[in-house]
Short mmCIF file of C-alpha atoms in Angstrom, two decimals:
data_model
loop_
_atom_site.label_atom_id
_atom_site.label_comp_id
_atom_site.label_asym_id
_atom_site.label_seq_id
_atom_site.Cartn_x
_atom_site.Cartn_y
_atom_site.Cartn_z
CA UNK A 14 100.54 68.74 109.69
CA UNK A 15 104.24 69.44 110.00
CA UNK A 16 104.47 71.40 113.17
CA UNK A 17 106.37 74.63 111.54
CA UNK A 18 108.74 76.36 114.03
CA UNK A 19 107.07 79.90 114.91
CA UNK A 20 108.13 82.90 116.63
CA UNK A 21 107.06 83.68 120.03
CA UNK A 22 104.94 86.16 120.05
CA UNK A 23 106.83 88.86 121.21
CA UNK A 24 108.94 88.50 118.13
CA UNK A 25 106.46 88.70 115.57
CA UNK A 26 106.04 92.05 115.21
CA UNK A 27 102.48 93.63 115.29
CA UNK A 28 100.62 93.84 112.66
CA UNK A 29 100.20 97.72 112.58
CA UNK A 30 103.61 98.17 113.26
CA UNK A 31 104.68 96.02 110.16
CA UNK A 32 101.83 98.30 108.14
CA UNK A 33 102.68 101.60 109.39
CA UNK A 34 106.74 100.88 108.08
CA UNK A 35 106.11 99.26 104.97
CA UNK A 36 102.81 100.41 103.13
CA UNK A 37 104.30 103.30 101.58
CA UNK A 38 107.07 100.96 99.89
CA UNK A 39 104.47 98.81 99.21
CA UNK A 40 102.50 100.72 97.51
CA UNK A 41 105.24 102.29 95.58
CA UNK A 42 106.56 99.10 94.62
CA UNK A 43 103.15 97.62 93.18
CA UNK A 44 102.76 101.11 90.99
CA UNK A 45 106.12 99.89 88.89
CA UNK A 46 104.94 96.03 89.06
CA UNK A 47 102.13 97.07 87.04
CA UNK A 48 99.59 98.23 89.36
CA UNK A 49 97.40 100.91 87.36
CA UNK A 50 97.12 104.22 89.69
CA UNK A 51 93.06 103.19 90.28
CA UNK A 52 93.57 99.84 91.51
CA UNK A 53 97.11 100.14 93.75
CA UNK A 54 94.61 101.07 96.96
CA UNK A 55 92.91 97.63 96.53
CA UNK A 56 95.99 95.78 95.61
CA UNK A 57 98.01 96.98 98.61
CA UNK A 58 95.22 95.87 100.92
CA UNK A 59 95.55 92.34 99.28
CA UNK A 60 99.02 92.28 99.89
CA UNK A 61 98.90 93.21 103.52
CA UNK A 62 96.10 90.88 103.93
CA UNK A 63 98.15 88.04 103.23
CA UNK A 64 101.15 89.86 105.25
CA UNK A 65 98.43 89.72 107.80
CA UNK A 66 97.65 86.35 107.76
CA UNK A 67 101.06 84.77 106.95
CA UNK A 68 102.95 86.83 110.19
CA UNK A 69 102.70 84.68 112.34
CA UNK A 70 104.31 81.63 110.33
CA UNK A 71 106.81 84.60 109.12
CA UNK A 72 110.45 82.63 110.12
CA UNK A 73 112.81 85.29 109.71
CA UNK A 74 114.97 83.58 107.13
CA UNK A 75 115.02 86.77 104.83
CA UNK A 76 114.28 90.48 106.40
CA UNK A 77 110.71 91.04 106.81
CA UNK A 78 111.17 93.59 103.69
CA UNK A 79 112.23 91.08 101.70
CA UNK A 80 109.28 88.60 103.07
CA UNK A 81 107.00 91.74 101.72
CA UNK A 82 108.62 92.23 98.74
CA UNK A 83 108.14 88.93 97.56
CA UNK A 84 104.37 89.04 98.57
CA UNK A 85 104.20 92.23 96.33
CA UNK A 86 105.72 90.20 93.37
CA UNK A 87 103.10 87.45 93.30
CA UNK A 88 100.12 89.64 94.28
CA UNK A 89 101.02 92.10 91.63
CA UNK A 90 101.56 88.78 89.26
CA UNK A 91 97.71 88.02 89.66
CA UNK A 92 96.96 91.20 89.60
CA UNK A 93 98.05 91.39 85.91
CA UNK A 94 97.30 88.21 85.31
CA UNK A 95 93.20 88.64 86.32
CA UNK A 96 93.32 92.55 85.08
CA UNK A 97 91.46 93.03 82.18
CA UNK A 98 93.71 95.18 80.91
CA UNK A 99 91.24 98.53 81.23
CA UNK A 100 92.58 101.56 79.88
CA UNK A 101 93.38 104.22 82.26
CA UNK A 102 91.90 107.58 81.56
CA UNK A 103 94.73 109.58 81.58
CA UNK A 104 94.38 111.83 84.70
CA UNK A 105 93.49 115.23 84.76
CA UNK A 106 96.18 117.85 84.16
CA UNK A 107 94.88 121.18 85.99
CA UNK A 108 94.24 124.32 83.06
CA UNK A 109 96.19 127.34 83.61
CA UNK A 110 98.85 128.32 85.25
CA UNK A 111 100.65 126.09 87.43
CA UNK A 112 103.26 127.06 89.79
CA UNK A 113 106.83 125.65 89.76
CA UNK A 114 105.93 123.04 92.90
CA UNK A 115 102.76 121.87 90.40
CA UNK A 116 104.84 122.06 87.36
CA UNK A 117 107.43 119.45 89.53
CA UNK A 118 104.91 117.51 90.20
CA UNK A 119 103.69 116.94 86.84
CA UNK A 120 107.15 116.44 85.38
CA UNK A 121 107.68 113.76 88.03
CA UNK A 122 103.92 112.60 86.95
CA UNK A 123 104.85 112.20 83.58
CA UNK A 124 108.29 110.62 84.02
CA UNK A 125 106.64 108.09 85.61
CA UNK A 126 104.00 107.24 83.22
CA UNK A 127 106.90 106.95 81.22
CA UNK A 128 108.86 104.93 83.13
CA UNK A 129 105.70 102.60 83.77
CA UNK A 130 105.41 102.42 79.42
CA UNK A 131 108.56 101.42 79.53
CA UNK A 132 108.23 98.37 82.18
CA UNK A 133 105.43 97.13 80.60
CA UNK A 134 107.65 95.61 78.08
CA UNK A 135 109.12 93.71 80.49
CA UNK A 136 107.63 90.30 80.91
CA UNK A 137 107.06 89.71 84.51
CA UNK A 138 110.07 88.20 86.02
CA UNK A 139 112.32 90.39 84.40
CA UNK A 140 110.19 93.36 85.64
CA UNK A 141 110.71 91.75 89.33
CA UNK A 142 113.86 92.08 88.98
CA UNK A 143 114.45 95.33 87.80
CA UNK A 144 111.75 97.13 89.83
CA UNK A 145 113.58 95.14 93.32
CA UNK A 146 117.36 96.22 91.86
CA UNK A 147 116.68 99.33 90.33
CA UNK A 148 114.34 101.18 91.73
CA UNK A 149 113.52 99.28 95.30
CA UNK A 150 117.31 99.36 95.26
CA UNK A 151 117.68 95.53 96.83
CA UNK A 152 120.67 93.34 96.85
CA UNK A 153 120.53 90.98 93.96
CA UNK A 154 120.92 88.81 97.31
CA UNK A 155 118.00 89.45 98.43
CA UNK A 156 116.10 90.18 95.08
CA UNK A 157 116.59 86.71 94.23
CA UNK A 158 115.41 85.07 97.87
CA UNK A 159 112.44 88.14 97.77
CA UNK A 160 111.60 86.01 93.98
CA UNK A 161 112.72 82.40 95.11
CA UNK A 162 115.05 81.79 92.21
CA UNK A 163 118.57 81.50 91.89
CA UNK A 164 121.34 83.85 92.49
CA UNK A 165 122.41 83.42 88.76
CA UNK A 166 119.09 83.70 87.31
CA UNK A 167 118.58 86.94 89.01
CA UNK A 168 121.77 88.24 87.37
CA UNK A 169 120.72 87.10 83.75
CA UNK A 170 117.27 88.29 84.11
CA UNK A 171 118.63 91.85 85.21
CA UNK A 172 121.09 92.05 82.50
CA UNK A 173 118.54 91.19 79.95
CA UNK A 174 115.92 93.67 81.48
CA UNK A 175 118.09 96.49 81.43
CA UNK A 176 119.20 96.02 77.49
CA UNK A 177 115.41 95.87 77.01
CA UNK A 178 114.78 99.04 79.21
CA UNK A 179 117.57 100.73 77.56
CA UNK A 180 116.44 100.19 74.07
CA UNK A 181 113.35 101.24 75.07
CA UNK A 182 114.92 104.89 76.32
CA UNK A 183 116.59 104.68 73.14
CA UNK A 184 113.60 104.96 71.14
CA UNK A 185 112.30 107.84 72.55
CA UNK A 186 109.97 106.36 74.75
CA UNK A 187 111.48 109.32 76.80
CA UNK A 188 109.78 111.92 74.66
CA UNK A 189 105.82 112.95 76.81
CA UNK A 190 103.51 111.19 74.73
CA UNK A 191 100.02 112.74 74.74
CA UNK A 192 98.90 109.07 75.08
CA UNK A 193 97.08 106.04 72.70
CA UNK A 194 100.28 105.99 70.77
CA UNK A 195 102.13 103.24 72.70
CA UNK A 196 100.50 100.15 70.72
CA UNK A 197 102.54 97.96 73.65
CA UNK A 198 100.66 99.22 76.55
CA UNK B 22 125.40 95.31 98.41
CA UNK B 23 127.24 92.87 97.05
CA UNK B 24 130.27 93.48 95.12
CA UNK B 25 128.55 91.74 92.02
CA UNK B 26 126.07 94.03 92.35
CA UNK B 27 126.54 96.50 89.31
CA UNK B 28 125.84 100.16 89.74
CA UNK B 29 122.18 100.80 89.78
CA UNK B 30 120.89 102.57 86.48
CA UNK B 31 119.46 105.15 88.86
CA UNK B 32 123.04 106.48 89.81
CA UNK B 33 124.10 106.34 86.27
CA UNK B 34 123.01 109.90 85.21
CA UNK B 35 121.05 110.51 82.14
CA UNK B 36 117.41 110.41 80.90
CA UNK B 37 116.70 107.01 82.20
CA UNK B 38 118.04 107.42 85.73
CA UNK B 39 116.14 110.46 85.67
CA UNK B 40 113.00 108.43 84.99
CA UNK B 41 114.09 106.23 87.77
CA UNK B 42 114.57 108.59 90.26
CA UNK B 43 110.84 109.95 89.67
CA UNK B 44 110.06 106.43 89.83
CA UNK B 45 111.61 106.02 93.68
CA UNK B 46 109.89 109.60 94.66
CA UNK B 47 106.59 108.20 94.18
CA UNK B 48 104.49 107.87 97.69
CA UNK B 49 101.04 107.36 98.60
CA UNK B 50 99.04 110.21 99.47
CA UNK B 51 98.67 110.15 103.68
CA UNK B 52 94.65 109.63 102.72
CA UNK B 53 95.40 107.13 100.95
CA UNK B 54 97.30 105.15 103.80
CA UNK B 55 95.18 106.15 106.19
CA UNK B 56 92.00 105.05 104.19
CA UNK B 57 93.63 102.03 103.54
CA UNK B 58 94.29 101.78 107.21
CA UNK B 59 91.03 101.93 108.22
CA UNK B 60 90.10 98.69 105.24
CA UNK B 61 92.28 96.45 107.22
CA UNK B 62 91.38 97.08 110.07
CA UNK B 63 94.29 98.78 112.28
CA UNK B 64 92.70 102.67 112.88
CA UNK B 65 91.05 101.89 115.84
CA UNK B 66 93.77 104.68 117.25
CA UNK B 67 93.08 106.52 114.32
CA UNK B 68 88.75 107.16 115.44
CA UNK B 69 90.74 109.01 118.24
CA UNK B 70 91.71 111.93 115.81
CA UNK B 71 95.20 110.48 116.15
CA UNK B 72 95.21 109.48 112.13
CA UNK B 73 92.65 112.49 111.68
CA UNK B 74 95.49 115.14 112.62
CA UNK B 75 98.54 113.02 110.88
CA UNK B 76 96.53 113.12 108.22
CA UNK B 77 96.05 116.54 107.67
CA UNK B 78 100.09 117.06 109.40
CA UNK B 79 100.64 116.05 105.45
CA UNK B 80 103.96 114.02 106.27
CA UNK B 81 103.70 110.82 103.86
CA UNK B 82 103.80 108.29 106.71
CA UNK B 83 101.56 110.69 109.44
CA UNK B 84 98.18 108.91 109.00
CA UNK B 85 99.11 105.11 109.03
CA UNK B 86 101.78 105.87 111.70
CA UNK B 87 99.21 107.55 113.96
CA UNK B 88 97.11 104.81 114.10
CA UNK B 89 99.11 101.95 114.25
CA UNK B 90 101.35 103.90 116.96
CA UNK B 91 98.39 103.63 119.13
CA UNK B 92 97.35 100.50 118.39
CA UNK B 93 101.09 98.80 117.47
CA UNK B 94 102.07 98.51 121.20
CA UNK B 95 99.50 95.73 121.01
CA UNK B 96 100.08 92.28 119.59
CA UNK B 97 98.22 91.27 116.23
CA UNK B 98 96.07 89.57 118.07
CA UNK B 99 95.29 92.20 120.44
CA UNK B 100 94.51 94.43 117.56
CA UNK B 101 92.52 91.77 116.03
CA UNK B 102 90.02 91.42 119.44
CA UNK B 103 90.00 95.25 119.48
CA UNK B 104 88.56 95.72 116.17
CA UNK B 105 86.29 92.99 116.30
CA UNK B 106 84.73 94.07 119.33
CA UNK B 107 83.84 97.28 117.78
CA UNK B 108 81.31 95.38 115.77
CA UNK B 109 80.13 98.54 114.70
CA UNK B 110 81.27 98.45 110.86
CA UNK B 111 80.69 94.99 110.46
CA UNK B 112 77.39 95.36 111.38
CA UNK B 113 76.67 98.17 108.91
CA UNK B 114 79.01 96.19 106.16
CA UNK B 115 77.13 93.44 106.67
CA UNK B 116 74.07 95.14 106.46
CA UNK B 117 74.57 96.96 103.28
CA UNK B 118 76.92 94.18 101.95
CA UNK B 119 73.31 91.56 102.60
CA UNK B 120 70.85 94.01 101.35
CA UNK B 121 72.91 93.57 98.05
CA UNK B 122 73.19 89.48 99.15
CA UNK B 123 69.72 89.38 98.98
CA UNK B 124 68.55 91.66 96.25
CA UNK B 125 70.80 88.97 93.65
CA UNK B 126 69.15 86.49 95.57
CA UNK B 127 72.45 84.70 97.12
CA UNK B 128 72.67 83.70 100.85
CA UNK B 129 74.44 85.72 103.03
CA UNK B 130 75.09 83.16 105.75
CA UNK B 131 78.07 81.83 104.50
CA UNK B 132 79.82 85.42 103.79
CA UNK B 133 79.04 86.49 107.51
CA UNK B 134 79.97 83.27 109.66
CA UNK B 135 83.46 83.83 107.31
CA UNK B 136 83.80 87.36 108.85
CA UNK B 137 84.01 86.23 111.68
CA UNK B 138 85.73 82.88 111.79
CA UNK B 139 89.02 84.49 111.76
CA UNK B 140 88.36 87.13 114.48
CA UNK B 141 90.42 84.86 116.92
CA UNK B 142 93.50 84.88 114.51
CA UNK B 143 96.12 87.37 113.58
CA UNK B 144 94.14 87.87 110.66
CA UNK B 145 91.31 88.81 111.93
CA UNK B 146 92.57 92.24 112.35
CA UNK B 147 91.86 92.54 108.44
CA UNK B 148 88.91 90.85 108.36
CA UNK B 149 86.61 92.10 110.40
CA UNK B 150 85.79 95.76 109.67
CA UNK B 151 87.06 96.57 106.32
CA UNK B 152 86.33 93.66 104.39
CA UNK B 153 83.22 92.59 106.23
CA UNK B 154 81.76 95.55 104.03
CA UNK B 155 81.25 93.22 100.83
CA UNK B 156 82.16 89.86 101.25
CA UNK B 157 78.99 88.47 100.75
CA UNK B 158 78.35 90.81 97.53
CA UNK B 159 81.86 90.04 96.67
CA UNK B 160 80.79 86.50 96.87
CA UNK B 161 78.06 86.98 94.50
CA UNK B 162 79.58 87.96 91.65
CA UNK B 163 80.94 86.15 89.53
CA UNK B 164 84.15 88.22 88.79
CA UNK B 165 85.90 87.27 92.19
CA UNK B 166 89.10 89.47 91.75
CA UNK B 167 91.63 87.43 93.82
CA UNK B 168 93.28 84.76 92.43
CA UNK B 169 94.60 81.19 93.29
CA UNK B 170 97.47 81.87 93.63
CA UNK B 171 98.20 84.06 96.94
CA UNK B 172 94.79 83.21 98.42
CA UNK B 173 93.53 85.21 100.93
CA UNK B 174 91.53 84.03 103.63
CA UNK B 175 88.00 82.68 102.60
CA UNK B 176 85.70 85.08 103.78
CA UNK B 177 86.80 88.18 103.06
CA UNK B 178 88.65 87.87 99.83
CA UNK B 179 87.90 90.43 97.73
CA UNK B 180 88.94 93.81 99.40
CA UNK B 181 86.34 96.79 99.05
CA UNK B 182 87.34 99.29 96.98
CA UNK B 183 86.75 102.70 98.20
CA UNK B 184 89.29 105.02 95.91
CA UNK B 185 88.16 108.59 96.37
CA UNK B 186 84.24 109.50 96.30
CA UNK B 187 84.25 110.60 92.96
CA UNK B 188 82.07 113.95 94.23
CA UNK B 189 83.36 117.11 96.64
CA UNK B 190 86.46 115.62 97.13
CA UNK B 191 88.35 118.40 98.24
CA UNK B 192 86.83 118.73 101.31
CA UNK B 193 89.67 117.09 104.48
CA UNK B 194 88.65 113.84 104.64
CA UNK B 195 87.92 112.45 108.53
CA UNK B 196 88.58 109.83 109.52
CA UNK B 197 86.53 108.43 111.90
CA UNK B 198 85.24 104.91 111.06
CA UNK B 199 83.11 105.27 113.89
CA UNK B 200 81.48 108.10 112.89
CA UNK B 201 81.28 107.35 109.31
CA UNK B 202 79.69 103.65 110.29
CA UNK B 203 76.95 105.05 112.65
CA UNK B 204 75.94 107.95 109.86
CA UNK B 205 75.66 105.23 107.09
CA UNK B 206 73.82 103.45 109.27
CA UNK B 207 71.25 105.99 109.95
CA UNK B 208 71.08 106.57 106.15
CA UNK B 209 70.57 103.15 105.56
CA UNK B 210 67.30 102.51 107.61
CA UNK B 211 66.01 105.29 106.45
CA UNK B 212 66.05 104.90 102.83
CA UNK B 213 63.10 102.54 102.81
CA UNK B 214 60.65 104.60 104.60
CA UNK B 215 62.86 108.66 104.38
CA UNK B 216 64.99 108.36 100.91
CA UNK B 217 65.18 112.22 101.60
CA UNK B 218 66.87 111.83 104.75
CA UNK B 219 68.70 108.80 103.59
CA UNK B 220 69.64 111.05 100.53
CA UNK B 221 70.92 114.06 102.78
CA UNK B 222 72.67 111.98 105.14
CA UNK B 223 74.59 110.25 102.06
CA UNK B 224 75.17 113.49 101.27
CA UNK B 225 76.83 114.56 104.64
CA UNK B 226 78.81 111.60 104.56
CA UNK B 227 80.41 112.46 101.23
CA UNK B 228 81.22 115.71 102.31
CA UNK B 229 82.80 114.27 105.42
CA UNK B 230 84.07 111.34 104.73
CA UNK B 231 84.60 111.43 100.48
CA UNK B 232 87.59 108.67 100.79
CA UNK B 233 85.92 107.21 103.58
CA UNK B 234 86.11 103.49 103.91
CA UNK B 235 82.25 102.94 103.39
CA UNK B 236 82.08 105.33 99.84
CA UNK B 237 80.98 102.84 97.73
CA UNK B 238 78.56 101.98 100.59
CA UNK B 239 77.50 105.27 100.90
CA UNK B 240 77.10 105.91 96.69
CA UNK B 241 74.59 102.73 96.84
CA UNK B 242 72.44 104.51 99.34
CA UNK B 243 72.25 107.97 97.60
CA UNK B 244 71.33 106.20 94.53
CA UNK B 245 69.07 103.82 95.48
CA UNK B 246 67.57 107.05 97.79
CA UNK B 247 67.22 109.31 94.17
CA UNK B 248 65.90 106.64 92.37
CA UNK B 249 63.16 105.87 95.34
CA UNK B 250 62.67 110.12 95.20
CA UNK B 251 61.48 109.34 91.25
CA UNK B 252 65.23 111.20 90.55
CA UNK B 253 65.98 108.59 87.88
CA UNK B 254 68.14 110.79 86.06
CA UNK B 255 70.09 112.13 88.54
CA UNK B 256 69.98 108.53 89.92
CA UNK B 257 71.84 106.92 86.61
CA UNK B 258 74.26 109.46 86.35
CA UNK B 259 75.77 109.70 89.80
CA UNK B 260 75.31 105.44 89.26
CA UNK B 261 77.65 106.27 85.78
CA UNK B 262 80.24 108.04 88.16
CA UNK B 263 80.16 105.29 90.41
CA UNK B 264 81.04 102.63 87.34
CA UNK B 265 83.74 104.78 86.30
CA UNK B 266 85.40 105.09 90.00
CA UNK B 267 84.60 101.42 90.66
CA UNK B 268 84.34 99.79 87.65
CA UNK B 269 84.65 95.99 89.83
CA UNK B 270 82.75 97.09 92.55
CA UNK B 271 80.88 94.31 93.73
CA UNK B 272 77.55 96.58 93.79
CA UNK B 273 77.47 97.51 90.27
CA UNK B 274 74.46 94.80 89.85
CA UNK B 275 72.37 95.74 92.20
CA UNK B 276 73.24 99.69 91.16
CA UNK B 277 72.68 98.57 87.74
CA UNK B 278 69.53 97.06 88.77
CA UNK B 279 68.18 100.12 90.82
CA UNK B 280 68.92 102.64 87.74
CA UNK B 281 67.67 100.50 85.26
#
């Protein structure tokens, strides 16, 4: 047993505390890391469990978002690693008339299904990446120390992510799909 | 950021920083953070009605930051001692969670000396009332859903799924673990001898509680309750809704086995 320098206690922050600021990044984060809508609830209590457990060892060498982050990469790894890849029933889109706020919301809905067909074609690191850069809007800095890989391989895996991603716009991936026709999902 | 940094796609205009954009706008439902909340653990402030009224305030952040405002003054471990000492979930988890144990015929010992071995750590803040709901069914299946890789602690691994009850879900969830623990628990003793009772108090549960952190809990009983009332079909296809909702719920086998 190495004895691992820890925090005081009054530094580490509470648990709740630590929950109450970073669940709903969290949770958003896991969503574009491949986390199907049914399962994000569970997934995001995995991740804080280990936030939970880990806090106290926590050394403050990154920012505690970054710490998280990183925990969201790997849990969200397994998560697609172990997921038998169920398929989603696409979710119910209410009859009738919707008003404009509704109508938003499904736009927003369905750009994000989209975007989420679009990521899967990612392969997992390069999603990282993108997801922290893009749309968790980290440093590459800190994207890379949130992964634990290099600086430079951050860079590359970004720039090859994004020529991915944009051929994938470029196809009309764009267009609302009623669903079933994405063979890549 | 760092000058090396290029410009995000997302401030690039066009279709795919408009994709992005809905992408960043995305943000749990307050239910949803409070429910999860309650799973690890950290709502003992929100039994108070503090998470109960953030959560129907309907800002994003209102039921998590409710709770944990109350209890976040406290240290992790503080929280941890708190939540243990409630008891009053683990109990029922662990009573629901062994009535599965034993009806597949696997121990239960080893599950519940887990729940508690952590309660003197930081961690046991997470393990005691949310998870203590299924380790030991968790354990008895053999699709264990956690990985190697970013274990988490030995007892309660897998966490308990309670997405929204699939029935009369538009009713304002409360959330009062409290509550919702001592209700199940009436249901629960009397399904053996009162299934109708058990059945009605399931029932009243839903309607209170139909994210609560005990659904899947609560499903089990009103099942196994129709099924002991002779409802069989009734009994399969609420157990049908309950596959769909929680299609790795460590109770599908013994719901399974209660339908069949």
């Amino acid at each position: 047993m190495s004895p691992e320098p820890r925090l005081e206690p009054a530094q580490v922050p509470a648990f709740a505390e630590v929950f109450r600021q970073h669940a709903p990044f969290v949770w958003r984060a896991l969503r574009r890391l491949g986390v199907a809508e049914a399962d994000v609830e569970d997934v995001c209590q995995e991740v804080f469990m280990v936030v939970t457990r880990k806090l106290g060892s926590f050394e403050g060498r990154s920012a505690l978002r970054t710490w998280i982050y990183g925990i969201c990469a790997r849990t969200a790894s397994d998560y697609r690693r172990r997921a038998v890849r169920r398929e989603i029933a696409t979710e119910e889109v209410p009859v009738g008339g919707v008003d404009g706020q509704q109508d938003r919301a499904l736009l927003e809905k369905e750009a994000r299904r989209t975007l989420d067909r679009i990521l899967d074609q990612l392969d997992e690191d390069k999603r990282a990446v993108f997801v922290l850069y893009e749309i968790e809007e980290l440093t590459m800095a800190d994207v890379a120390e949130a992964l634990a890989c290099p600086l430079q391989t951050a860079y590359s895996r970004l720039h090859a992510a994004r020529r991915i991603v944009e051929a994938g716009i470029a196809k009309g991936h764009e267009a609302p799909s009623s669903g079933g026709t994405d063979g890549r999902a | 950021m760092d000058e090396r940094d290029p410009t995000r796609l997302g401030e690039a205009g066009g279709a795919l920083a408009r994709l992005i954009e809905a992408g960043r706008a995305e943000v749990p439902e307050p239910r949803d953070l409070a429910a999860l909340a309650v799973k690890l653990g950290i709502a003992g402030g929100v039994a108070g009605g503090g998470a109960a009224g953030g959560a129907a305030g309907g800002s994003a952040k209102a039921g998590a930051a409710a709770g944990s405002a109350k209890a976040g003054g406290a240290a992790a471990t503080a929280t941890a001692g708190a939540t243990v000492a409630k008891g009053a979930g683990m109990g029922l988890g662990a009573k629901i969670a062994a009535g599965v144990a034993i009806a597949t015929a696997v121990a239960t010992g080893g599950a519940m000396s887990a729940t508690y071995m952590h309660s003197g750590e930081v961690t046991g803040a997470v393990s005691s009332t949310p998870a203590a709901v299924t380790p030991a069914a968790v354990q008895a299946t053999p699709r264990a859903r956690i990985s190697e890789r970013e274990t988490l602690p030995p007892g309660p691994r897998a966490p308990a799924s309670t997405r929204a009850a699939p029935p009369s879900a538009s009713i304002a969830a409360k959330v009062d673990p409290e509550e919702e623990e001592r209700l199940l628990g009436k249901a629960q003793a009397a399904l053996a001898g009162a299934p109708r009772e058990a059945l009605a108090l399931a029932e009243e549960h839903a309607r209170g509680w139909p994210r609560g952190g005990l659904a899947q809990e609560r499903e089990l009983i009103a099942i196994d309750a129709l099924a002991r009332l002779g409802r069989k079909g009734e009994a399969r296809a609420r157990a049908e809704t309950f596959e769909r909702a929680w299609p790795r719920s460590a109770h599908l086998e013994r719901i399974r086995e209660i339908v069949r």
